[in-house]
Short mmCIF file of C-alpha atoms in Angstrom, two decimals:
data_model
loop_
_atom_site.label_atom_id
_atom_site.label_comp_id
_atom_site.label_asym_id
_atom_site.label_seq_id
_atom_site.Cartn_x
_atom_site.Cartn_y
_atom_site.Cartn_z
CA MET L 1 34.96 35.92 -42.38
CA ILE L 2 36.98 38.96 -43.46
CA GLU L 3 36.00 41.21 -46.37
CA LYS L 4 38.28 43.88 -47.85
CA GLN L 5 36.99 47.13 -49.34
CA ALA L 6 38.61 50.25 -50.76
CA PHE L 7 38.26 53.19 -48.36
CA GLY L 8 39.87 55.97 -50.40
CA PHE L 9 43.31 57.55 -50.32
CA ALA L 10 45.40 59.21 -47.64
CA LYS L 11 47.03 62.61 -48.15
CA THR L 12 50.25 60.76 -48.99
CA GLY L 13 48.51 59.12 -51.94
CA GLN L 14 48.52 55.72 -50.27
CA ALA L 15 45.44 53.58 -50.78
CA VAL L 16 43.46 52.95 -47.59
CA THR L 17 41.68 49.62 -47.14
CA ALA L 18 38.77 48.67 -44.91
CA TYR L 19 38.55 45.24 -43.31
CA ILE L 20 35.12 43.92 -42.28
CA LEU L 21 35.12 41.07 -39.76
CA THR L 22 31.96 39.04 -39.06
CA ASN L 23 31.43 36.42 -36.35
CA ALA L 24 29.14 33.40 -36.23
CA SER L 25 26.20 35.37 -34.82
CA GLY L 26 26.40 38.12 -37.45
CA MET L 27 28.16 40.77 -35.35
CA LYS L 28 30.48 42.90 -37.50
CA ILE L 29 33.39 45.26 -37.00
CA LYS L 30 35.06 47.52 -39.55
CA LEU L 31 38.73 48.48 -39.41
CA ILE L 32 40.91 50.64 -41.65
CA ASP L 33 44.68 50.62 -42.03
CA LEU L 34 44.76 54.42 -41.73
CA GLY L 35 45.63 54.73 -38.06
CA ALA L 36 44.87 51.05 -37.35
CA THR L 37 41.41 52.43 -36.62
CA LEU L 38 38.23 50.79 -35.36
CA VAL L 39 35.57 52.44 -37.55
CA GLU L 40 32.38 50.53 -36.75
CA VAL L 41 31.05 47.87 -34.35
CA TRP L 42 27.66 46.43 -35.27
CA THR L 43 26.10 44.47 -32.42
CA PRO L 44 22.46 43.45 -31.68
CA ASP L 45 20.05 45.01 -29.20
CA ARG L 46 17.54 43.02 -27.15
CA GLU L 47 15.27 42.74 -30.22
CA GLY L 48 18.11 41.37 -32.32
CA ASN L 49 18.49 44.53 -34.38
CA LEU L 50 22.08 45.40 -35.30
CA GLY L 51 23.31 48.90 -34.51
CA ASN L 52 26.70 50.59 -34.76
CA VAL L 53 27.96 51.42 -31.26
CA VAL L 54 31.15 53.41 -31.99
CA LEU L 55 31.61 56.87 -33.46
CA GLY L 56 33.47 57.16 -36.73
CA HIS L 57 33.98 59.09 -39.96
CA ALA L 58 32.95 58.23 -43.51
CA THR L 59 36.08 59.34 -45.37
CA CYS L 60 39.88 59.33 -45.15
CA GLU L 61 39.87 63.12 -45.32
CA ASP L 62 37.72 63.35 -42.19
CA TYR L 63 40.01 60.97 -40.30
CA GLU L 64 43.05 63.02 -41.32
CA THR L 65 41.66 66.51 -40.71
CA LYS L 66 39.05 66.30 -37.97
CA GLY L 67 39.75 65.97 -34.25
CA GLY L 68 38.49 63.42 -31.78
CA CYS L 69 40.77 60.47 -32.64
CA PHE L 70 37.68 58.34 -33.37
CA GLY L 71 38.64 54.66 -33.00
CA ALA L 72 42.33 55.44 -33.37
CA THR L 73 45.40 53.57 -32.22
CA VAL L 74 47.36 56.14 -30.22
CA GLY L 75 51.14 56.09 -29.67
CA ARG L 76 53.92 56.27 -28.84
CA VAL L 77 52.43 57.70 -25.70
CA ALA L 78 48.72 58.20 -25.17
CA ASN L 79 47.34 61.15 -23.24
CA ARG L 80 49.28 64.09 -21.79
CA ILE L 81 52.94 64.68 -20.98
CA ALA L 82 53.43 67.78 -18.84
CA GLY L 83 55.49 70.58 -20.33
CA ALA L 84 55.89 68.59 -23.56
CA GLU L 85 59.20 67.24 -22.29
CA PHE L 86 60.68 64.39 -20.29
CA MET L 87 64.07 63.16 -19.14
CA LEU L 88 65.49 59.69 -19.67
CA ARG L 89 68.93 58.70 -18.37
CA GLY L 90 69.95 62.31 -17.93
CA LYS L 91 68.90 63.49 -21.38
CA MET L 92 65.98 65.87 -21.93
CA TYR L 93 63.60 65.20 -24.81
CA HIS L 94 61.32 67.93 -26.13
CA LEU L 95 57.98 67.05 -27.72
CA GLU L 96 55.38 69.04 -29.63
CA ALA L 97 53.26 71.22 -27.33
CA ASN L 98 49.91 70.59 -29.02
CA ASN L 99 47.74 70.84 -25.88
CA GLY L 100 48.56 74.18 -24.31
CA LYS L 101 52.04 73.79 -22.85
CA ASN L 102 51.67 70.01 -22.85
CA CYS L 103 51.94 67.21 -25.39
CA CYS L 104 48.83 65.10 -25.96
CA HIS L 105 48.77 61.76 -27.81
CA SER L 106 52.41 62.38 -28.90
CA GLY L 107 51.67 65.41 -31.09
CA THR L 108 50.01 66.16 -34.39
CA ASP L 109 52.26 63.79 -36.39
CA ALA L 110 50.26 60.99 -34.84
CA TYR L 111 50.31 57.27 -35.49
CA TYR L 112 46.59 57.49 -36.24
CA ARG L 113 47.32 59.70 -39.26
CA ARG L 114 49.59 57.07 -40.87
CA VAL L 115 48.80 54.09 -43.07
CA TRP L 116 49.88 50.87 -41.37
CA ASP L 117 50.82 47.55 -42.98
CA ALA L 118 48.01 45.02 -42.58
CA GLN L 119 48.01 41.24 -42.35
CA VAL L 120 44.75 39.26 -42.38
CA ASN L 121 44.30 35.98 -40.50
CA GLU L 122 41.06 34.35 -41.66
CA PHE L 123 41.46 31.40 -39.29
CA LYS L 124 41.61 33.64 -36.20
CA ASN L 125 39.21 36.24 -37.65
CA SER L 126 41.80 38.91 -36.98
CA VAL L 127 43.76 41.69 -38.64
CA THR L 128 47.24 42.72 -37.50
CA PHE L 129 48.47 46.23 -38.26
CA LYS L 130 52.23 46.93 -38.19
CA LEU L 131 54.08 50.23 -37.93
CA PHE L 132 57.77 51.09 -37.81
CA SER L 133 58.54 54.30 -35.93
CA PRO L 134 62.18 55.39 -36.43
CA ASP L 135 64.50 56.84 -33.81
CA GLY L 136 63.56 60.50 -33.30
CA ASP L 137 60.01 60.05 -34.59
CA GLN L 138 57.78 62.55 -32.69
CA ASN L 139 61.10 63.35 -30.89
CA PHE L 140 61.06 60.07 -28.95
CA PRO L 141 64.28 58.06 -28.75
CA GLY L 142 64.77 54.62 -30.24
CA ASN L 143 63.50 52.68 -33.22
CA LEU L 144 60.13 51.15 -32.39
CA TRP L 145 58.44 48.18 -34.03
CA MET L 146 54.74 48.11 -33.11
CA LYS L 147 51.86 45.77 -33.87
CA VAL L 148 48.19 45.94 -32.93
CA THR L 149 45.91 42.97 -33.60
CA TYR L 150 42.12 43.19 -33.64
CA THR L 151 40.23 39.92 -33.22
CA LEU L 152 36.46 39.42 -33.34
CA THR L 153 35.41 36.29 -31.47
CA ASP L 154 32.20 34.31 -31.75
CA GLU L 155 31.48 35.33 -28.15
CA GLY L 156 31.08 38.98 -29.19
CA GLU L 157 34.50 40.08 -28.02
CA VAL L 158 36.56 42.74 -29.78
CA ARG L 159 40.06 41.90 -28.58
CA ILE L 160 42.89 44.39 -29.08
CA LYS L 161 46.42 43.12 -28.53
CA TYR L 162 49.47 45.38 -28.59
CA HIS L 163 53.06 44.29 -29.13
CA ALA L 164 56.18 46.44 -29.38
CA LYS L 165 59.94 46.34 -29.11
CA THR L 166 62.68 48.96 -29.29
CA ASP L 167 66.45 49.17 -29.64
CA GLU L 168 66.87 52.02 -27.15
CA ILE L 169 65.24 53.06 -23.90
CA THR L 170 62.04 54.93 -24.76
CA LEU L 171 58.48 55.61 -23.62
CA PHE L 172 55.57 53.51 -24.82
CA ASN L 173 51.94 53.74 -23.73
CA PRO L 174 49.44 52.84 -26.48
CA THR L 175 45.66 52.91 -26.34
CA ASN L 176 42.56 52.67 -28.48
CA HIS L 177 40.47 55.85 -28.63
CA SER L 178 37.03 54.50 -29.54
CA TYR L 179 33.95 56.44 -28.47
CA PHE L 180 31.12 54.12 -27.50
CA ASN L 181 27.40 54.82 -27.65
CA LEU L 182 25.49 51.64 -26.90
CA SER L 183 22.17 53.10 -28.06
CA GLY L 184 23.24 52.29 -31.62
CA LYS L 185 22.23 55.83 -32.60
CA THR L 186 25.65 57.44 -32.83
CA PHE L 187 25.71 61.25 -32.97
CA GLU L 188 21.94 61.26 -32.28
CA GLU L 189 21.69 60.29 -28.61
CA THR L 190 23.96 61.15 -25.70
CA ILE L 191 25.62 58.69 -23.33
CA LEU L 192 24.09 60.34 -20.25
CA ASP L 193 21.60 57.48 -19.75
CA HIS L 194 24.27 54.76 -19.86
CA MET L 195 24.93 52.87 -16.64
CA LEU L 196 28.59 52.52 -15.67
CA TRP L 197 30.57 50.48 -13.16
CA ILE L 198 34.35 50.78 -12.80
CA ASN L 199 36.42 48.29 -10.82
CA ALA L 200 38.49 51.05 -9.21
CA ASP L 201 38.39 52.83 -5.87
CA GLN L 202 41.18 55.29 -6.76
CA MET L 203 41.80 57.83 -9.51
CA THR L 204 44.47 60.37 -10.42
CA PRO L 205 43.15 63.94 -10.00
CA VAL L 206 44.20 66.59 -12.50
CA GLY L 207 44.85 70.31 -12.62
CA GLU L 208 43.09 72.76 -14.89
CA ASP L 209 45.27 71.59 -17.79
CA LEU L 210 44.03 68.00 -17.27
CA VAL L 211 47.51 66.76 -16.38
CA PRO L 212 47.61 64.56 -13.25
CA THR L 213 48.93 66.28 -10.15
CA GLY L 214 50.71 63.12 -8.98
CA GLU L 215 48.19 62.35 -6.26
CA ILE L 216 46.35 59.03 -6.21
CA ARG L 217 42.99 59.79 -4.58
CA GLY L 218 40.16 57.63 -3.31
CA VAL L 219 36.87 58.04 -5.17
CA ALA L 220 34.51 57.34 -2.25
CA GLY L 221 31.86 60.02 -1.86
CA SER L 222 32.91 61.93 -4.99
CA PRO L 223 31.46 62.22 -8.51
CA MET L 224 34.29 59.88 -9.55
CA ASP L 225 32.83 56.97 -7.59
CA PHE L 226 31.56 54.24 -9.92
CA THR L 227 32.24 51.36 -7.53
CA VAL L 228 28.46 51.15 -7.26
CA PRO L 229 26.88 51.37 -10.73
CA LYS L 230 25.29 54.70 -11.59
CA VAL L 231 24.02 56.63 -14.60
CA VAL L 232 26.84 58.49 -16.37
CA GLY L 233 24.83 61.71 -16.35
CA ARG L 234 24.09 61.74 -12.63
CA ASP L 235 27.18 63.63 -11.50
CA ILE L 236 28.56 64.84 -14.84
CA ASP L 237 27.75 68.47 -14.02
CA ALA L 238 28.45 68.27 -10.29
CA ASP L 239 29.90 71.23 -8.39
CA ASP L 240 33.35 69.69 -8.23
CA ASP L 241 36.72 70.98 -9.45
CA GLN L 242 37.57 67.72 -11.24
CA ILE L 243 34.28 67.80 -13.13
CA ARG L 244 34.79 71.45 -14.05
CA PHE L 245 38.34 70.83 -15.31
CA GLY L 246 37.19 67.94 -17.54
CA HIS L 247 33.82 69.39 -18.63
CA GLY L 248 32.58 66.11 -17.22
CA TYR L 249 34.84 63.06 -17.12
CA ASP L 250 38.34 63.11 -18.60
CA HIS L 251 40.24 61.26 -15.90
CA ASN L 252 42.27 58.14 -15.19
CA TRP L 253 41.01 55.46 -12.81
CA MET L 254 43.47 53.03 -11.19
CA LEU L 255 42.03 49.61 -12.00
CA LYS L 256 41.79 46.63 -9.69
CA ALA L 257 42.27 43.03 -10.71
CA GLY L 258 39.17 40.95 -11.30
CA GLU L 259 37.08 39.19 -13.92
CA ALA L 260 36.20 42.59 -15.41
CA GLN L 261 37.49 46.13 -14.96
CA LEU L 262 34.51 48.04 -16.33
CA ILE L 263 30.91 47.39 -17.39
CA CYS L 264 28.72 49.80 -19.34
CA TYR L 265 25.02 49.15 -20.00
CA HIS L 266 22.36 50.93 -22.03
CA PRO L 267 18.88 50.30 -20.57
CA GLY L 268 17.01 51.34 -23.71
CA SER L 269 18.65 48.79 -26.02
CA GLY L 270 19.84 46.22 -23.51
CA ARG L 271 23.36 46.35 -24.94
CA ARG L 272 26.17 45.71 -22.47
CA LEU L 273 29.92 46.29 -22.85
CA THR L 274 32.30 44.44 -20.54
CA MET L 275 35.92 45.60 -20.56
CA THR L 276 38.86 43.53 -19.39
CA THR L 277 42.47 44.65 -19.55
CA ASP L 278 45.93 44.05 -18.13
CA MET L 279 46.74 47.77 -18.20
CA PRO L 280 46.83 49.54 -14.81
CA GLY L 281 44.48 52.39 -15.70
CA VAL L 282 41.58 53.53 -17.83
CA GLN L 283 40.98 57.08 -19.03
CA VAL L 284 37.23 57.65 -19.12
CA TYR L 285 36.38 60.54 -21.42
CA SER L 286 32.74 61.60 -21.69
CA GLY L 287 33.28 63.72 -24.78
CA GLY L 288 33.47 67.22 -23.34
CA MET L 289 30.25 69.17 -23.82
CA LYS L 290 28.92 67.05 -26.72
CA ARG L 291 28.62 63.80 -24.78
CA VAL L 292 27.55 61.64 -27.71
CA GLY L 293 30.22 59.03 -27.04
CA ILE L 294 32.29 57.79 -24.11
CA CYS L 295 35.87 56.53 -24.28
CA PHE L 296 37.40 53.77 -22.17
CA GLU L 297 41.11 54.17 -22.98
CA THR L 298 43.18 51.53 -21.20
CA GLN L 299 46.71 52.75 -20.48
CA VAL L 300 49.40 53.59 -17.97
CA PRO L 301 48.27 56.74 -16.10
CA PRO L 302 48.93 59.97 -18.00
CA ASP L 303 52.23 61.79 -17.42
CA ALA L 304 53.63 58.72 -15.68
CA VAL L 305 57.16 59.69 -16.70
CA HIS L 306 56.99 62.58 -14.20
CA HIS L 307 55.51 60.66 -11.26
CA ASP L 308 57.52 57.94 -9.56
CA ASN L 309 54.43 56.73 -7.67
CA PHE L 310 52.65 55.86 -10.94
CA PRO L 311 53.27 52.66 -12.92
CA ASN L 312 55.92 53.54 -15.48
CA CYS L 313 55.70 53.53 -19.26
CA ILE L 314 59.39 53.01 -19.96
CA LEU L 315 60.24 50.37 -22.57
CA MET L 316 63.74 48.91 -22.49
CA PRO L 317 65.59 47.35 -25.45
CA ASP L 318 65.73 43.96 -23.73
CA GLN L 319 61.95 43.93 -23.19
CA GLU L 320 58.99 43.19 -25.44
CA PHE L 321 55.77 45.02 -24.65
CA GLU L 322 52.56 43.01 -24.75
CA SER L 323 49.13 44.05 -23.55
CA THR L 324 45.55 43.01 -24.32
CA THR L 325 42.28 44.86 -23.85
CA SER L 326 38.92 43.27 -24.64
CA TYR L 327 35.51 44.86 -25.17
CA ARG L 328 32.84 42.15 -25.06
CA PHE L 329 29.34 42.99 -26.28
CA ASP L 330 26.14 41.18 -25.33
CA VAL L 331 22.56 41.86 -24.23
CA ALA L 332 21.36 41.97 -20.64
CA GLU L 333 18.14 42.84 -18.89
CA GLU L 334 17.80 45.92 -16.71
CA GLY L 335 18.35 44.99 -13.09
CA PHE L 336 20.43 41.94 -14.07
CA TRP L 337 23.28 43.52 -16.04
CA MET L 338 25.88 43.33 -13.27
#
């Protein structure tokens, strides 16, 4: 079932609409067409009580003026590009330096600050958001036609599918920037007590500016090792240069194939999140010093355009980009959540 509600007006004067999807068990998600944004996810705890497990804002103005990218669809290129420039086929492209000397999330004229076209599919319990990004938009080459489809399944899965095509060689690396807090008490409790497992034995270390150095490093024996589940807060203040640079975790892990790429569990509520994706990496961001939400941003590793040893984020005109990430929510008992 999909319900539509007015959500206010963007700075452009465009009306913003909220879409509320409900599955057979009563789980709900709320989306808005401003930024193709995931605003709320209401899922039960072990007592059956629904709680919202993602951070969000209450008004259009907050989404347009406040930082954090809560629940946003990010593009053309998520994360950081070193020096706010890149070269394609011998031509240099200059981007907005909105993160020191670097470009982050493609600049301040972001996709998540725009109102997308929306199409509802009641049969599939899904909403598809469409955006046209013209040649030169954000200083990237090529016209880009992008779609992102959110589906809520009866199995408790929030499925996010991306599709894009271009008419000129360009860069494309989208992600969803939701902050999760499985306690259901967003902005009230931290994520330090959440248990986390990541199906990755390598990560891409960063410099002080949080741009990858180009190295792909093993995680064994470091605070970055989540191959054996551990509490998020255990090593978040460790005496480690990577931890210091990120004020905790703000790093990309190189994912391995498997039935799941990441599992997060909250012992207090029993809520469990299982992430699956076909993207090669996940940026885990623990929220800086606030730590009231944790992001699992599936993507090609940051700054891939400058590192030949990384998977690339180049989109060619004869290709169509497709990628799917799923966040499945259920309840598990402590000691049996893996």
